Each structure stands twice: as C-alpha cells, then as structure tokens.
JSON list of C-alpha atoms in Angstrom, two decimals:
[
{"chain": "A", "resi": 1, "resn": "MET", "atom": "CA", "xyz": [81.33, 64.68, 190.21]},
{"chain": "A", "resi": 2, "resn": "THR", "atom": "CA", "xyz": [83.54, 64.49, 187.09]},
{"chain": "A", "resi": 3, "resn": "ALA", "atom": "CA", "xyz": [81.94, 62.86, 184.06]},
{"chain": "A", "resi": 4, "resn": "TRP", "atom": "CA", "xyz": [83.70, 59.85, 182.56]},
{"chain": "A", "resi": 5, "resn": "PRO", "atom": "CA", "xyz": [84.95, 60.25, 178.94]},
{"chain": "A", "resi": 6, "resn": "GLU", "atom": "CA", "xyz": [82.69, 58.62, 176.38]},
{"chain": "A", "resi": 7, "resn": "GLY", "atom": "CA", "xyz": [83.85, 55.38, 174.79]},
{"chain": "A", "resi": 8, "resn": "VAL", "atom": "CA", "xyz": [86.55, 54.70, 177.38]},
{"chain": "A", "resi": 9, "resn": "ALA", "atom": "CA", "xyz": [86.40, 51.52, 179.49]},
{"chain": "A", "resi": 10, "resn": "ARG", "atom": "CA", "xyz": [87.36, 51.33, 183.15]},
{"chain": "A", "resi": 11, "resn": "HIS", "atom": "CA", "xyz": [88.75, 48.23, 184.88]},
{"chain": "A", "resi": 12, "resn": "ALA", "atom": "CA", "xyz": [89.02, 48.43, 188.68]},
{"chain": "A", "resi": 13, "resn": "LEU", "atom": "CA", "xyz": [91.22, 45.73, 190.23]},
{"chain": "A", "resi": 14, "resn": "GLY", "atom": "CA", "xyz": [92.00, 44.96, 193.82]},
{"chain": "A", "resi": 15, "resn": "ARG", "atom": "CA", "xyz": [95.39, 43.30, 193.39]},
{"chain": "A", "resi": 16, "resn": "VAL", "atom": "CA", "xyz": [97.51, 42.71, 190.29]},
{"chain": "A", "resi": 17, "resn": "ASP", "atom": "CA", "xyz": [101.17, 42.17, 189.41]},
{"chain": "A", "resi": 18, "resn": "SER", "atom": "CA", "xyz": [101.21, 45.54, 187.66]},
{"chain": "A", "resi": 19, "resn": "THR", "atom": "CA", "xyz": [98.71, 47.59, 185.71]},
{"chain": "A", "resi": 20, "resn": "MET", "atom": "CA", "xyz": [101.24, 47.78, 182.86]},
{"chain": "A", "resi": 21, "resn": "SER", "atom": "CA", "xyz": [101.41, 43.99, 182.64]},
{"chain": "A", "resi": 22, "resn": "GLU", "atom": "CA", "xyz": [97.63, 43.78, 182.76]},
{"chain": "A", "resi": 23, "resn": "ALA", "atom": "CA", "xyz": [97.44, 46.35, 179.95]},
{"chain": "A", "resi": 24, "resn": "SER", "atom": "CA", "xyz": [99.74, 44.22, 177.82]},
{"chain": "A", "resi": 25, "resn": "ARG", "atom": "CA", "xyz": [97.51, 41.20, 178.38]},
{"chain": "A", "resi": 26, "resn": "LEU", "atom": "CA", "xyz": [94.38, 43.20, 177.59]},
{"chain": "A", "resi": 27, "resn": "ALA", "atom": "CA", "xyz": [95.73, 45.04, 174.52]},
{"chain": "A", "resi": 28, "resn": "PRO", "atom": "CA", "xyz": [95.00, 42.33, 171.88]},
{"chain": "A", "resi": 29, "resn": "HIS", "atom": "CA", "xyz": [91.35, 42.27, 172.93]},
{"chain": "A", "resi": 30, "resn": "LEU", "atom": "CA", "xyz": [90.71, 46.02, 173.00]},
{"chain": "A", "resi": 31, "resn": "ALA", "atom": "CA", "xyz": [87.44, 47.33, 171.59]},
{"chain": "A", "resi": 32, "resn": "GLY", "atom": "CA", "xyz": [88.53, 50.87, 172.54]},
{"chain": "A", "resi": 33, "resn": "PRO", "atom": "CA", "xyz": [90.69, 52.71, 175.07]},
{"chain": "A", "resi": 34, "resn": "ALA", "atom": "CA", "xyz": [90.66, 51.40, 178.62]},
{"chain": "A", "resi": 35, "resn": "TRP", "atom": "CA", "xyz": [91.94, 52.53, 182.00]},
{"chain": "A", "resi": 36, "resn": "ILE", "atom": "CA", "xyz": [93.16, 49.79, 184.34]},
{"chain": "A", "resi": 37, "resn": "GLN", "atom": "CA", "xyz": [93.37, 50.76, 187.99]},
{"chain": "A", "resi": 38, "resn": "ALA", "atom": "CA", "xyz": [94.62, 48.68, 190.92]},
{"chain": "A", "resi": 39, "resn": "ARG", "atom": "CA", "xyz": [94.57, 49.14, 194.67]},
{"chain": "A", "resi": 40, "resn": "GLU", "atom": "CA", "xyz": [97.69, 47.00, 195.06]},
{"chain": "A", "resi": 41, "resn": "GLN", "atom": "CA", "xyz": [100.54, 46.04, 192.71]},
{"chain": "A", "resi": 42, "resn": "THR", "atom": "CA", "xyz": [102.96, 43.27, 193.57]},
{"chain": "A", "resi": 43, "resn": "GLU", "atom": "CA", "xyz": [105.48, 43.87, 190.76]},
{"chain": "A", "resi": 44, "resn": "ALA", "atom": "CA", "xyz": [105.11, 47.55, 189.86]},
{"chain": "A", "resi": 45, "resn": "ARG", "atom": "CA", "xyz": [107.93, 49.08, 187.82]},
{"chain": "A", "resi": 46, "resn": "GLY", "atom": "CA", "xyz": [109.10, 52.50, 186.73]},
{"chain": "A", "resi": 47, "resn": "ARG", "atom": "CA", "xyz": [111.36, 53.79, 183.98]},
{"chain": "A", "resi": 48, "resn": "ARG", "atom": "CA", "xyz": [114.34, 51.59, 182.99]},
{"chain": "A", "resi": 49, "resn": "GLY", "atom": "CA", "xyz": [112.94, 48.69, 185.01]},
{"chain": "A", "resi": 50, "resn": "ARG", "atom": "CA", "xyz": [113.25, 50.47, 188.35]},
{"chain": "A", "resi": 51, "resn": "GLU", "atom": "CA", "xyz": [111.03, 49.37, 191.20]},
{"chain": "A", "resi": 52, "resn": "TRP", "atom": "CA", "xyz": [107.96, 51.53, 191.82]},
{"chain": "A", "resi": 53, "resn": "ARG", "atom": "CA", "xyz": [106.82, 51.54, 195.43]},
{"chain": "A", "resi": 54, "resn": "MET", "atom": "CA", "xyz": [103.11, 51.90, 196.05]},
{"chain": "A", "resi": 55, "resn": "PRO", "atom": "CA", "xyz": [101.95, 52.37, 199.64]},
{"chain": "A", "resi": 56, "resn": "PRO", "atom": "CA", "xyz": [98.21, 51.83, 200.27]},
{"chain": "A", "resi": 57, "resn": "GLY", "atom": "CA", "xyz": [96.11, 54.81, 199.22]},
{"chain": "A", "resi": 58, "resn": "ASN", "atom": "CA", "xyz": [98.39, 55.94, 196.42]},
{"chain": "A", "resi": 59, "resn": "PHE", "atom": "CA", "xyz": [97.27, 55.98, 192.79]},
{"chain": "A", "resi": 60, "resn": "ALA", "atom": "CA", "xyz": [98.27, 53.47, 190.13]},
{"chain": "A", "resi": 61, "resn": "ALA", "atom": "CA", "xyz": [96.60, 53.12, 186.75]},
{"chain": "A", "resi": 62, "resn": "THR", "atom": "CA", "xyz": [97.43, 52.44, 183.12]},
{"chain": "A", "resi": 63, "resn": "LEU", "atom": "CA", "xyz": [95.69, 53.69, 180.02]},
{"chain": "A", "resi": 64, "resn": "VAL", "atom": "CA", "xyz": [95.93, 51.33, 177.05]},
{"chain": "A", "resi": 65, "resn": "PHE", "atom": "CA", "xyz": [94.72, 52.29, 173.58]},
{"chain": "A", "resi": 66, "resn": "ARG", "atom": "CA", "xyz": [95.50, 52.08, 169.88]},
{"chain": "A", "resi": 67, "resn": "PRO", "atom": "CA", "xyz": [97.24, 55.34, 168.96]},
{"chain": "A", "resi": 68, "resn": "GLN", "atom": "CA", "xyz": [97.41, 57.16, 165.66]},
{"chain": "A", "resi": 69, "resn": "GLY", "atom": "CA", "xyz": [100.78, 57.66, 163.97]},
{"chain": "A", "resi": 70, "resn": "GLY", "atom": "CA", "xyz": [104.12, 55.93, 164.01]},
{"chain": "A", "resi": 71, "resn": "PRO", "atom": "CA", "xyz": [106.59, 55.44, 166.85]},
{"chain": "A", "resi": 72, "resn": "ALA", "atom": "CA", "xyz": [107.78, 59.07, 166.86]},
{"chain": "A", "resi": 73, "resn": "GLU", "atom": "CA", "xyz": [104.25, 60.46, 167.16]},
{"chain": "A", "resi": 74, "resn": "VAL", "atom": "CA", "xyz": [103.29, 57.87, 169.74]},
{"chain": "A", "resi": 75, "resn": "ALA", "atom": "CA", "xyz": [106.29, 58.72, 171.94]},
{"chain": "A", "resi": 76, "resn": "ARG", "atom": "CA", "xyz": [105.01, 62.28, 172.30]},
{"chain": "A", "resi": 77, "resn": "PHE", "atom": "CA", "xyz": [101.98, 60.99, 174.20]},
{"chain": "A", "resi": 78, "resn": "SER", "atom": "CA", "xyz": [104.38, 61.16, 177.15]},
{"chain": "A", "resi": 79, "resn": "PHE", "atom": "CA", "xyz": [103.91, 64.94, 177.08]},
{"chain": "A", "resi": 80, "resn": "VAL", "atom": "CA", "xyz": [100.14, 64.61, 176.66]},
{"chain": "A", "resi": 81, "resn": "ALA", "atom": "CA", "xyz": [100.01, 62.43, 179.77]},
{"chain": "A", "resi": 82, "resn": "ALA", "atom": "CA", "xyz": [102.23, 64.78, 181.77]},
{"chain": "A", "resi": 83, "resn": "LEU", "atom": "CA", "xyz": [99.97, 67.72, 180.92]},
{"chain": "A", "resi": 84, "resn": "ALA", "atom": "CA", "xyz": [96.84, 65.77, 181.85]},
{"chain": "A", "resi": 85, "resn": "LEU", "atom": "CA", "xyz": [98.40, 64.80, 185.17]},
{"chain": "A", "resi": 86, "resn": "ASN", "atom": "CA", "xyz": [99.53, 68.37, 185.84]},
{"chain": "A", "resi": 87, "resn": "GLN", "atom": "CA", "xyz": [96.04, 69.71, 185.06]},
{"chain": "A", "resi": 88, "resn": "THR", "atom": "CA", "xyz": [94.41, 67.16, 187.35]},
{"chain": "A", "resi": 89, "resn": "LEU", "atom": "CA", "xyz": [96.72, 67.89, 190.26]},
{"chain": "A", "resi": 90, "resn": "ALA", "atom": "CA", "xyz": [96.27, 71.64, 189.76]},
{"chain": "A", "resi": 91, "resn": "ARG", "atom": "CA", "xyz": [92.52, 71.19, 189.95]},
{"chain": "A", "resi": 92, "resn": "LEU", "atom": "CA", "xyz": [92.68, 69.10, 193.13]},
{"chain": "A", "resi": 93, "resn": "ALA", "atom": "CA", "xyz": [95.65, 70.52, 195.02]},
{"chain": "A", "resi": 94, "resn": "GLY", "atom": "CA", "xyz": [94.39, 74.08, 195.41]},
{"chain": "A", "resi": 95, "resn": "PRO", "atom": "CA", "xyz": [95.72, 77.47, 194.31]},
{"chain": "A", "resi": 96, "resn": "HIS", "atom": "CA", "xyz": [98.82, 77.50, 196.51]},
{"chain": "A", "resi": 97, "resn": "ALA", "atom": "CA", "xyz": [100.37, 74.27, 195.21]},
{"chain": "A", "resi": 98, "resn": "ARG", "atom": "CA", "xyz": [103.46, 74.85, 193.05]},
{"chain": "A", "resi": 99, "resn": "LEU", "atom": "CA", "xyz": [103.33, 72.38, 190.17]},
{"chain": "A", "resi": 100, "resn": "ALA", "atom": "CA", "xyz": [105.84, 71.85, 187.37]},
{"chain": "A", "resi": 101, "resn": "ILE", "atom": "CA", "xyz": [106.78, 69.12, 184.90]},
{"chain": "A", "resi": 102, "resn": "LYS", "atom": "CA", "xyz": [110.30, 67.72, 184.98]},
{"chain": "A", "resi": 103, "resn": "TRP", "atom": "CA", "xyz": [111.38, 66.60, 181.53]},
{"chain": "A", "resi": 104, "resn": "PRO", "atom": "CA", "xyz": [110.13, 64.45, 180.13]},
{"chain": "A", "resi": 105, "resn": "ASN", "atom": "CA", "xyz": [107.14, 63.60, 182.31]},
{"chain": "A", "resi": 106, "resn": "ASP", "atom": "CA", "xyz": [107.62, 63.59, 186.07]},
{"chain": "A", "resi": 107, "resn": "VAL", "atom": "CA", "xyz": [105.27, 65.97, 187.87]},
{"chain": "A", "resi": 108, "resn": "LEU", "atom": "CA", "xyz": [106.71, 68.04, 190.71]},
{"chain": "A", "resi": 109, "resn": "LEU", "atom": "CA", "xyz": [104.76, 69.49, 193.63]},
{"chain": "A", "resi": 110, "resn": "ASN", "atom": "CA", "xyz": [106.46, 72.18, 195.70]},
{"chain": "A", "resi": 111, "resn": "GLY", "atom": "CA", "xyz": [109.78, 71.04, 194.24]},
{"chain": "A", "resi": 112, "resn": "GLY", "atom": "CA", "xyz": [109.38, 67.32, 195.01]},
{"chain": "A", "resi": 113, "resn": "LYS", "atom": "CA", "xyz": [108.33, 64.44, 192.78]},
{"chain": "A", "resi": 114, "resn": "VAL", "atom": "CA", "xyz": [104.68, 63.60, 193.31]},
{"chain": "A", "resi": 115, "resn": "ALA", "atom": "CA", "xyz": [104.01, 61.53, 190.19]},
{"chain": "A", "resi": 116, "resn": "GLY", "atom": "CA", "xyz": [105.69, 59.56, 187.42]},
{"chain": "A", "resi": 117, "resn": "ILE", "atom": "CA", "xyz": [104.73, 58.23, 184.01]},
{"chain": "A", "resi": 118, "resn": "LEU", "atom": "CA", "xyz": [105.89, 55.17, 182.07]},
{"chain": "A", "resi": 119, "resn": "LEU", "atom": "CA", "xyz": [105.19, 54.49, 178.37]},
{"chain": "A", "resi": 120, "resn": "GLU", "atom": "CA", "xyz": [105.39, 51.05, 176.79]},
{"chain": "A", "resi": 121, "resn": "SER", "atom": "CA", "xyz": [104.38, 50.30, 173.21]},
{"chain": "A", "resi": 122, "resn": "ILE", "atom": "CA", "xyz": [103.46, 47.10, 171.41]},
{"chain": "A", "resi": 123, "resn": "SER", "atom": "CA", "xyz": [104.70, 47.18, 167.84]},
{"chain": "A", "resi": 124, "resn": "ALA", "atom": "CA", "xyz": [103.16, 45.77, 164.69]},
{"chain": "A", "resi": 125, "resn": "GLY", "atom": "CA", "xyz": [105.46, 45.98, 161.67]},
{"chain": "A", "resi": 126, "resn": "ALA", "atom": "CA", "xyz": [106.68, 49.56, 161.36]},
{"chain": "A", "resi": 127, "resn": "GLY", "atom": "CA", "xyz": [103.88, 50.94, 163.51]},
{"chain": "A", "resi": 128, "resn": "VAL", "atom": "CA", "xyz": [102.60, 50.72, 167.05]},
{"chain": "A", "resi": 129, "resn": "SER", "atom": "CA", "xyz": [99.53, 48.58, 167.58]},
{"chain": "A", "resi": 130, "resn": "SER", "atom": "CA", "xyz": [98.92, 49.61, 171.21]},
{"chain": "A", "resi": 131, "resn": "LEU", "atom": "CA", "xyz": [100.31, 52.02, 173.74]},
{"chain": "A", "resi": 132, "resn": "ALA", "atom": "CA", "xyz": [100.23, 51.65, 177.51]},
{"chain": "A", "resi": 133, "resn": "ILE", "atom": "CA", "xyz": [100.70, 54.75, 179.67]},
{"chain": "A", "resi": 134, "resn": "GLY", "atom": "CA", "xyz": [101.27, 53.93, 183.32]},
{"chain": "A", "resi": 135, "resn": "ILE", "atom": "CA", "xyz": [100.78, 56.65, 185.92]},
{"chain": "A", "resi": 136, "resn": "GLY", "atom": "CA", "xyz": [101.68, 56.55, 189.60]},
{"chain": "A", "resi": 137, "resn": "VAL", "atom": "CA", "xyz": [100.81, 59.36, 192.02]},
{"chain": "A", "resi": 138, "resn": "ASN", "atom": "CA", "xyz": [101.81, 59.71, 195.67]},
{"chain": "A", "resi": 139, "resn": "LEU", "atom": "CA", "xyz": [98.38, 60.71, 196.92]},
{"chain": "A", "resi": 140, "resn": "VAL", "atom": "CA", "xyz": [98.85, 59.95, 200.61]},
{"chain": "A", "resi": 141, "resn": "GLU", "atom": "CA", "xyz": [102.43, 58.77, 201.14]},
{"chain": "A", "resi": 142, "resn": "ALA", "atom": "CA", "xyz": [105.81, 59.31, 199.48]},
{"chain": "A", "resi": 143, "resn": "PRO", "atom": "CA", "xyz": [108.49, 56.61, 199.43]},
{"chain": "A", "resi": 144, "resn": "PRO", "atom": "CA", "xyz": [111.47, 57.20, 201.75]},
{"chain": "A", "resi": 145, "resn": "ALA", "atom": "CA", "xyz": [114.08, 59.56, 200.32]},
{"chain": "A", "resi": 146, "resn": "ASP", "atom": "CA", "xyz": [116.79, 56.91, 200.66]},
{"chain": "A", "resi": 147, "resn": "THR", "atom": "CA", "xyz": [114.98, 54.67, 198.16]},
{"chain": "A", "resi": 148, "resn": "VAL", "atom": "CA", "xyz": [115.53, 57.04, 195.24]},
{"chain": "A", "resi": 149, "resn": "GLU", "atom": "CA", "xyz": [118.68, 57.45, 193.15]},
{"chain": "A", "resi": 150, "resn": "PRO", "atom": "CA", "xyz": [121.30, 59.78, 194.67]},
{"chain": "A", "resi": 151, "resn": "GLY", "atom": "CA", "xyz": [120.81, 63.29, 193.32]},
{"chain": "A", "resi": 152, "resn": "ALA", "atom": "CA", "xyz": [117.26, 62.61, 192.17]},
{"chain": "A", "resi": 153, "resn": "VAL", "atom": "CA", "xyz": [114.36, 64.85, 193.13]},
{"chain": "A", "resi": 154, "resn": "HIS", "atom": "CA", "xyz": [113.04, 63.94, 196.57]},
{"chain": "A", "resi": 155, "resn": "PRO", "atom": "CA", "xyz": [109.58, 62.32, 196.65]},
{"chain": "A", "resi": 156, "resn": "VAL", "atom": "CA", "xyz": [106.55, 64.05, 198.16]},
{"chain": "A", "resi": 157, "resn": "SER", "atom": "CA", "xyz": [102.86, 63.29, 198.52]},
{"chain": "A", "resi": 158, "resn": "LEU", "atom": "CA", "xyz": [99.76, 65.32, 197.72]},
{"chain": "A", "resi": 159, "resn": "LEU", "atom": "CA", "xyz": [98.48, 64.90, 201.28]},
{"chain": "A", "resi": 160, "resn": "GLY", "atom": "CA", "xyz": [101.79, 65.83, 202.87]},
{"chain": "A", "resi": 161, "resn": "GLU", "atom": "CA", "xyz": [102.30, 68.97, 200.80]},
{"chain": "A", "resi": 162, "resn": "THR", "atom": "CA", "xyz": [98.75, 70.32, 200.63]},
{"chain": "A", "resi": 163, "resn": "GLY", "atom": "CA", "xyz": [96.62, 68.55, 203.24]},
{"chain": "A", "resi": 164, "resn": "VAL", "atom": "CA", "xyz": [94.30, 67.41, 200.44]},
{"chain": "A", "resi": 165, "resn": "ARG", "atom": "CA", "xyz": [93.13, 63.83, 200.87]},
{"chain": "A", "resi": 166, "resn": "ILE", "atom": "CA", "xyz": [91.66, 62.12, 197.82]},
{"chain": "A", "resi": 167, "resn": "THR", "atom": "CA", "xyz": [91.15, 58.45, 197.06]},
{"chain": "A", "resi": 168, "resn": "PRO", "atom": "CA", "xyz": [92.56, 56.73, 193.96]},
{"chain": "A", "resi": 169, "resn": "GLU", "atom": "CA", "xyz": [89.00, 56.13, 192.75]},
{"chain": "A", "resi": 170, "resn": "GLU", "atom": "CA", "xyz": [88.23, 59.85, 193.00]},
{"chain": "A", "resi": 171, "resn": "PHE", "atom": "CA", "xyz": [91.45, 60.80, 191.24]},
{"chain": "A", "resi": 172, "resn": "LEU", "atom": "CA", "xyz": [90.91, 58.74, 188.07]},
{"chain": "A", "resi": 173, "resn": "PRO", "atom": "CA", "xyz": [87.82, 60.42, 186.49]},
{"chain": "A", "resi": 174, "resn": "PRO", "atom": "CA", "xyz": [89.33, 63.94, 186.27]},
{"chain": "A", "resi": 175, "resn": "LEU", "atom": "CA", "xyz": [92.60, 62.45, 185.00]},
{"chain": "A", "resi": 176, "resn": "ALA", "atom": "CA", "xyz": [90.84, 60.38, 182.33]},
{"chain": "A", "resi": 177, "resn": "THR", "atom": "CA", "xyz": [88.79, 63.40, 181.25]},
{"chain": "A", "resi": 178, "resn": "ALA", "atom": "CA", "xyz": [91.84, 65.66, 181.05]},
{"chain": "A", "resi": 179, "resn": "PHE", "atom": "CA", "xyz": [93.77, 63.08, 179.03]},
{"chain": "A", "resi": 180, "resn": "ALA", "atom": "CA", "xyz": [90.88, 62.57, 176.57]},
{"chain": "A", "resi": 181, "resn": "GLY", "atom": "CA", "xyz": [90.68, 66.31, 175.91]},
{"chain": "A", "resi": 182, "resn": "LEU", "atom": "CA", "xyz": [94.42, 66.69, 175.37]},
{"chain": "A", "resi": 183, "resn": "GLN", "atom": "CA", "xyz": [94.56, 63.57, 173.22]},
{"chain": "A", "resi": 184, "resn": "ALA", "atom": "CA", "xyz": [91.91, 65.07, 170.93]},
{"chain": "A", "resi": 185, "resn": "LEU", "atom": "CA", "xyz": [93.93, 68.31, 170.78]},
{"chain": "A", "resi": 186, "resn": "TYR", "atom": "CA", "xyz": [97.11, 66.42, 169.85]},
{"chain": "A", "resi": 187, "resn": "GLU", "atom": "CA", "xyz": [95.43, 64.24, 167.23]},
{"chain": "A", "resi": 188, "resn": "HIS", "atom": "CA", "xyz": [93.68, 67.20, 165.56]},
{"chain": "A", "resi": 189, "resn": "PHE", "atom": "CA", "xyz": [96.38, 69.88, 165.75]},
{"chain": "A", "resi": 190, "resn": "GLY", "atom": "CA", "xyz": [99.65, 68.03, 166.22]},
{"chain": "A", "resi": 191, "resn": "PHE", "atom": "CA", "xyz": [102.39, 68.51, 168.78]},
{"chain": "A", "resi": 192, "resn": "ALA", "atom": "CA", "xyz": [102.69, 72.31, 168.61]},
{"chain": "A", "resi": 193, "resn": "PRO", "atom": "CA", "xyz": [99.93, 73.21, 171.13]},
{"chain": "A", "resi": 194, "resn": "ILE", "atom": "CA", "xyz": [101.01, 70.37, 173.44]},
{"chain": "A", "resi": 195, "resn": "ARG", "atom": "CA", "xyz": [104.62, 71.54, 173.27]},
{"chain": "A", "resi": 196, "resn": "SER", "atom": "CA", "xyz": [103.63, 75.14, 174.03]},
{"chain": "A", "resi": 197, "resn": "ALA", "atom": "CA", "xyz": [101.49, 74.13, 177.01]},
{"chain": "A", "resi": 198, "resn": "TRP", "atom": "CA", "xyz": [104.19, 71.79, 178.30]},
{"chain": "A", "resi": 199, "resn": "LEU", "atom": "CA", "xyz": [106.90, 74.46, 178.10]},
{"chain": "A", "resi": 200, "resn": "SER", "atom": "CA", "xyz": [104.74, 76.87, 180.10]},
{"chain": "A", "resi": 201, "resn": "ARG", "atom": "CA", "xyz": [104.85, 74.34, 182.95]},
{"chain": "A", "resi": 202, "resn": "ALA", "atom": "CA", "xyz": [108.43, 73.08, 182.54]},
{"chain": "A", "resi": 203, "resn": "ALA", "atom": "CA", "xyz": [110.66, 72.81, 185.60]},
{"chain": "A", "resi": 204, "resn": "ARG", "atom": "CA", "xyz": [114.03, 74.57, 185.40]},
{"chain": "A", "resi": 205, "resn": "LEU", "atom": "CA", "xyz": [113.49, 76.00, 181.92]},
{"chain": "A", "resi": 206, "resn": "GLY", "atom": "CA", "xyz": [116.29, 78.52, 181.32]},
{"chain": "A", "resi": 207, "resn": "GLU", "atom": "CA", "xyz": [118.36, 77.07, 184.16]},
{"chain": "A", "resi": 208, "resn": "ARG", "atom": "CA", "xyz": [121.40, 74.80, 184.33]},
{"chain": "A", "resi": 209, "resn": "VAL", "atom": "CA", "xyz": [120.67, 71.07, 184.46]},
{"chain": "A", "resi": 210, "resn": "THR", "atom": "CA", "xyz": [122.54, 67.79, 184.05]},
{"chain": "A", "resi": 211, "resn": "ALA", "atom": "CA", "xyz": [121.29, 65.11, 181.63]},
{"chain": "A", "resi": 212, "resn": "ARG", "atom": "CA", "xyz": [122.68, 61.59, 181.99]},
{"chain": "A", "resi": 213, "resn": "THR", "atom": "CA", "xyz": [122.21, 58.93, 179.36]},
{"chain": "A", "resi": 214, "resn": "GLY", "atom": "CA", "xyz": [123.44, 55.38, 179.72]},
{"chain": "A", "resi": 215, "resn": "THR", "atom": "CA", "xyz": [126.94, 56.39, 178.56]},
{"chain": "A", "resi": 216, "resn": "GLU", "atom": "CA", "xyz": [127.23, 60.18, 178.67]},
{"chain": "A", "resi": 217, "resn": "THR", "atom": "CA", "xyz": [126.64, 63.18, 180.92]},
{"chain": "A", "resi": 218, "resn": "HIS", "atom": "CA", "xyz": [125.69, 66.56, 179.48]},
{"chain": "A", "resi": 219, "resn": "GLU", "atom": "CA", "xyz": [125.47, 69.85, 181.34]},
{"chain": "A", "resi": 220, "resn": "GLY", "atom": "CA", "xyz": [123.94, 73.05, 180.07]},
{"chain": "A", "resi": 221, "resn": "ILE", "atom": "CA", "xyz": [121.05, 75.48, 180.15]},
{"chain": "A", "resi": 222, "resn": "PHE", "atom": "CA", "xyz": [117.65, 73.91, 179.51]},
{"chain": "A", "resi": 223, "resn": "ASP", "atom": "CA", "xyz": [116.75, 75.94, 176.43]},
{"chain": "A", "resi": 224, "resn": "THR", "atom": "CA", "xyz": [113.56, 74.26, 175.12]},
{"chain": "A", "resi": 225, "resn": "ILE", "atom": "CA", "xyz": [112.16, 71.01, 173.79]},
{"chain": "A", "resi": 226, "resn": "ASP", "atom": "CA", "xyz": [112.20, 70.55, 170.02]},
{"chain": "A", "resi": 227, "resn": "GLU", "atom": "CA", "xyz": [109.44, 69.31, 167.72]},
{"chain": "A", "resi": 228, "resn": "THR", "atom": "CA", "xyz": [110.32, 65.70, 168.58]},
{"chain": "A", "resi": 229, "resn": "GLY", "atom": "CA", "xyz": [110.14, 66.29, 172.33]},
{"chain": "A", "resi": 230, "resn": "ALA", "atom": "CA", "xyz": [113.91, 66.08, 172.82]},
{"chain": "A", "resi": 231, "resn": "MET", "atom": "CA", "xyz": [115.44, 68.29, 175.49]},
{"chain": "A", "resi": 232, "resn": "VAL", "atom": "CA", "xyz": [117.62, 71.02, 173.97]},
{"chain": "A", "resi": 233, "resn": "LEU", "atom": "CA", "xyz": [120.57, 72.08, 176.10]},
{"chain": "A", "resi": 234, "resn": "ARG", "atom": "CA", "xyz": [122.64, 75.19, 175.49]},
{"chain": "A", "resi": 235, "resn": "THR", "atom": "CA", "xyz": [126.17, 73.96, 176.16]},
{"chain": "A", "resi": 236, "resn": "SER", "atom": "CA", "xyz": [129.66, 75.37, 175.70]},
{"chain": "A", "resi": 237, "resn": "ASP", "atom": "CA", "xyz": [129.70, 73.54, 172.35]},
{"chain": "A", "resi": 238, "resn": "GLY", "atom": "CA", "xyz": [126.36, 74.95, 171.20]},
{"chain": "A", "resi": 239, "resn": "LEU", "atom": "CA", "xyz": [122.84, 73.56, 171.24]},
{"chain": "A", "resi": 240, "resn": "ARG", "atom": "CA", "xyz": [122.50, 69.81, 171.82]},
{"chain": "A", "resi": 241, "resn": "ALA", "atom": "CA", "xyz": [119.26, 67.84, 171.47]},
{"chain": "A", "resi": 242, "resn": "ILE", "atom": "CA", "xyz": [118.94, 64.93, 173.89]},
{"chain": "A", "resi": 243, "resn": "PRO", "atom": "CA", "xyz": [116.15, 62.47, 173.07]},
{"chain": "A", "resi": 244, "resn": "ALA", "atom": "CA", "xyz": [116.33, 60.42, 176.28]},
{"chain": "A", "resi": 245, "resn": "ALA", "atom": "CA", "xyz": [118.09, 60.90, 179.60]},
{"chain": "A", "resi": 246, "resn": "ASP", "atom": "CA", "xyz": [117.70, 61.21, 183.35]},
{"chain": "A", "resi": 247, "resn": "VAL", "atom": "CA", "xyz": [117.77, 64.87, 184.37]},
{"chain": "A", "resi": 248, "resn": "PHE", "atom": "CA", "xyz": [119.26, 66.21, 187.60]},
{"chain": "A", "resi": 249, "resn": "PHE", "atom": "CA", "xyz": [119.32, 69.71, 189.05]}
]
C-alpha cells in the first residue's frame, strides 16, 4: 500500500458540483495542501470551460495548495502535475503500456488521451495565493469519440487499453506521493530538472504538429519547450515560442 504524503489533507466526497469549485471554496481556509476527490461531479469542466465527462469509476480530484513564486513559476506546476500523473500511470499500467505527455499536460496511453489536467489560480496582488490542479483520468471508461473536438486525440481508458482495473481511491495515494516528490524537486532545484524529465516523455517531439490559439494557427516541428514552458516550433519563419494553444497531430 502506498504511503500518504506527510502534511497533506485528503477530502473524499461522494457527490459535488466539481472538485475545482470545491477547491476554490476551501482555499481561504487552508492549513496546508489538500486533495479533494469526488465519486461524482455534476458540473465538471476542462480547459477553456469545456465540459468534462466523468462516467462512474473514473478518477476526479483536485489538489489545492499555496504555491511558492509568482504567476510564471506557478504556471509551470502544470508540468509537475503531468509528470506525476505519467509516473503514476506507468507504475500501475504495466511495462507494455506506451505513455507520453501531450503538451502541455494531457497524458496519452497507447496514442489516446487517458487523462487531462486543469490549473486555476487565485490571485492576491501581484502573486498567487492558491493554486488548484484538477486531474481527471479515464480509469474504466473513455467518453465517446464523437464528444471530443474534431481532430483531437481520441479518448481511451486504462482498463480498455491494459486490462488493469483500479479504483479512484486506490489511484490517489500514488499520485499524491508522486506529486509531492516532484513538487519538492521543483521548489528546490527550479524548472530545469522538471523540463528535462518532461521532454523525455513528450509526445511528437521532433515531429510536425499544429498549434491553434484563439486567433492563429501555427504549423511546424515540435523542437522543445523553453524555460517558461512554452512550446517551441521550428517553422518556415524560424523558431516560434507558443505559450498557450491546443495542439493537433
């Protein structure tokens, strides 16, 4: 059995509007970091306000804590969370599962999307008073392919791809432990070791991808991520850093 990280609270809920909303309500009263897990969400959401579907048996939880650093440093916790999720799935899925991280923080299993991450911060002046990191994992069931954006990576489940069945309650302790270790690494040594580890697991690195922002579309070779976490594309006009976009390949 995986040990639980010291000093981290755990809130297990049956039904809630969303773990992200619950984290926002809890944040002002935090004595330390806390994971909020729910069996059912009635108003779950993903990036850019998209609906997040959660069939019974899938994983949904949010970590809320008071981070060190300003908004730029806090945003890079997206990569910390993606690495923690990748490590946890690698540990549970077995040696034959093909895992990769799609920039910035979707986790792919055998080429399909098995998990997603959402960051929301609560600001105080020029800094960030709390950060909520929401994580959803298709443990037993993936949403229908026709519910995702055209051209997006098709959804898969851990059970469907590997035959491994694990409950949401069993999934959280190794995830929380992995995140705590990587958080300590980031806070002590900065982004460099996180960036290096992330790049070693990056999907489509060195290959042609399409990055779409709200107003522009960029195509090029996925060259690297820079020290801010932006995707760097090698285009016909040279290198271009893209801080935020939806990526297609």
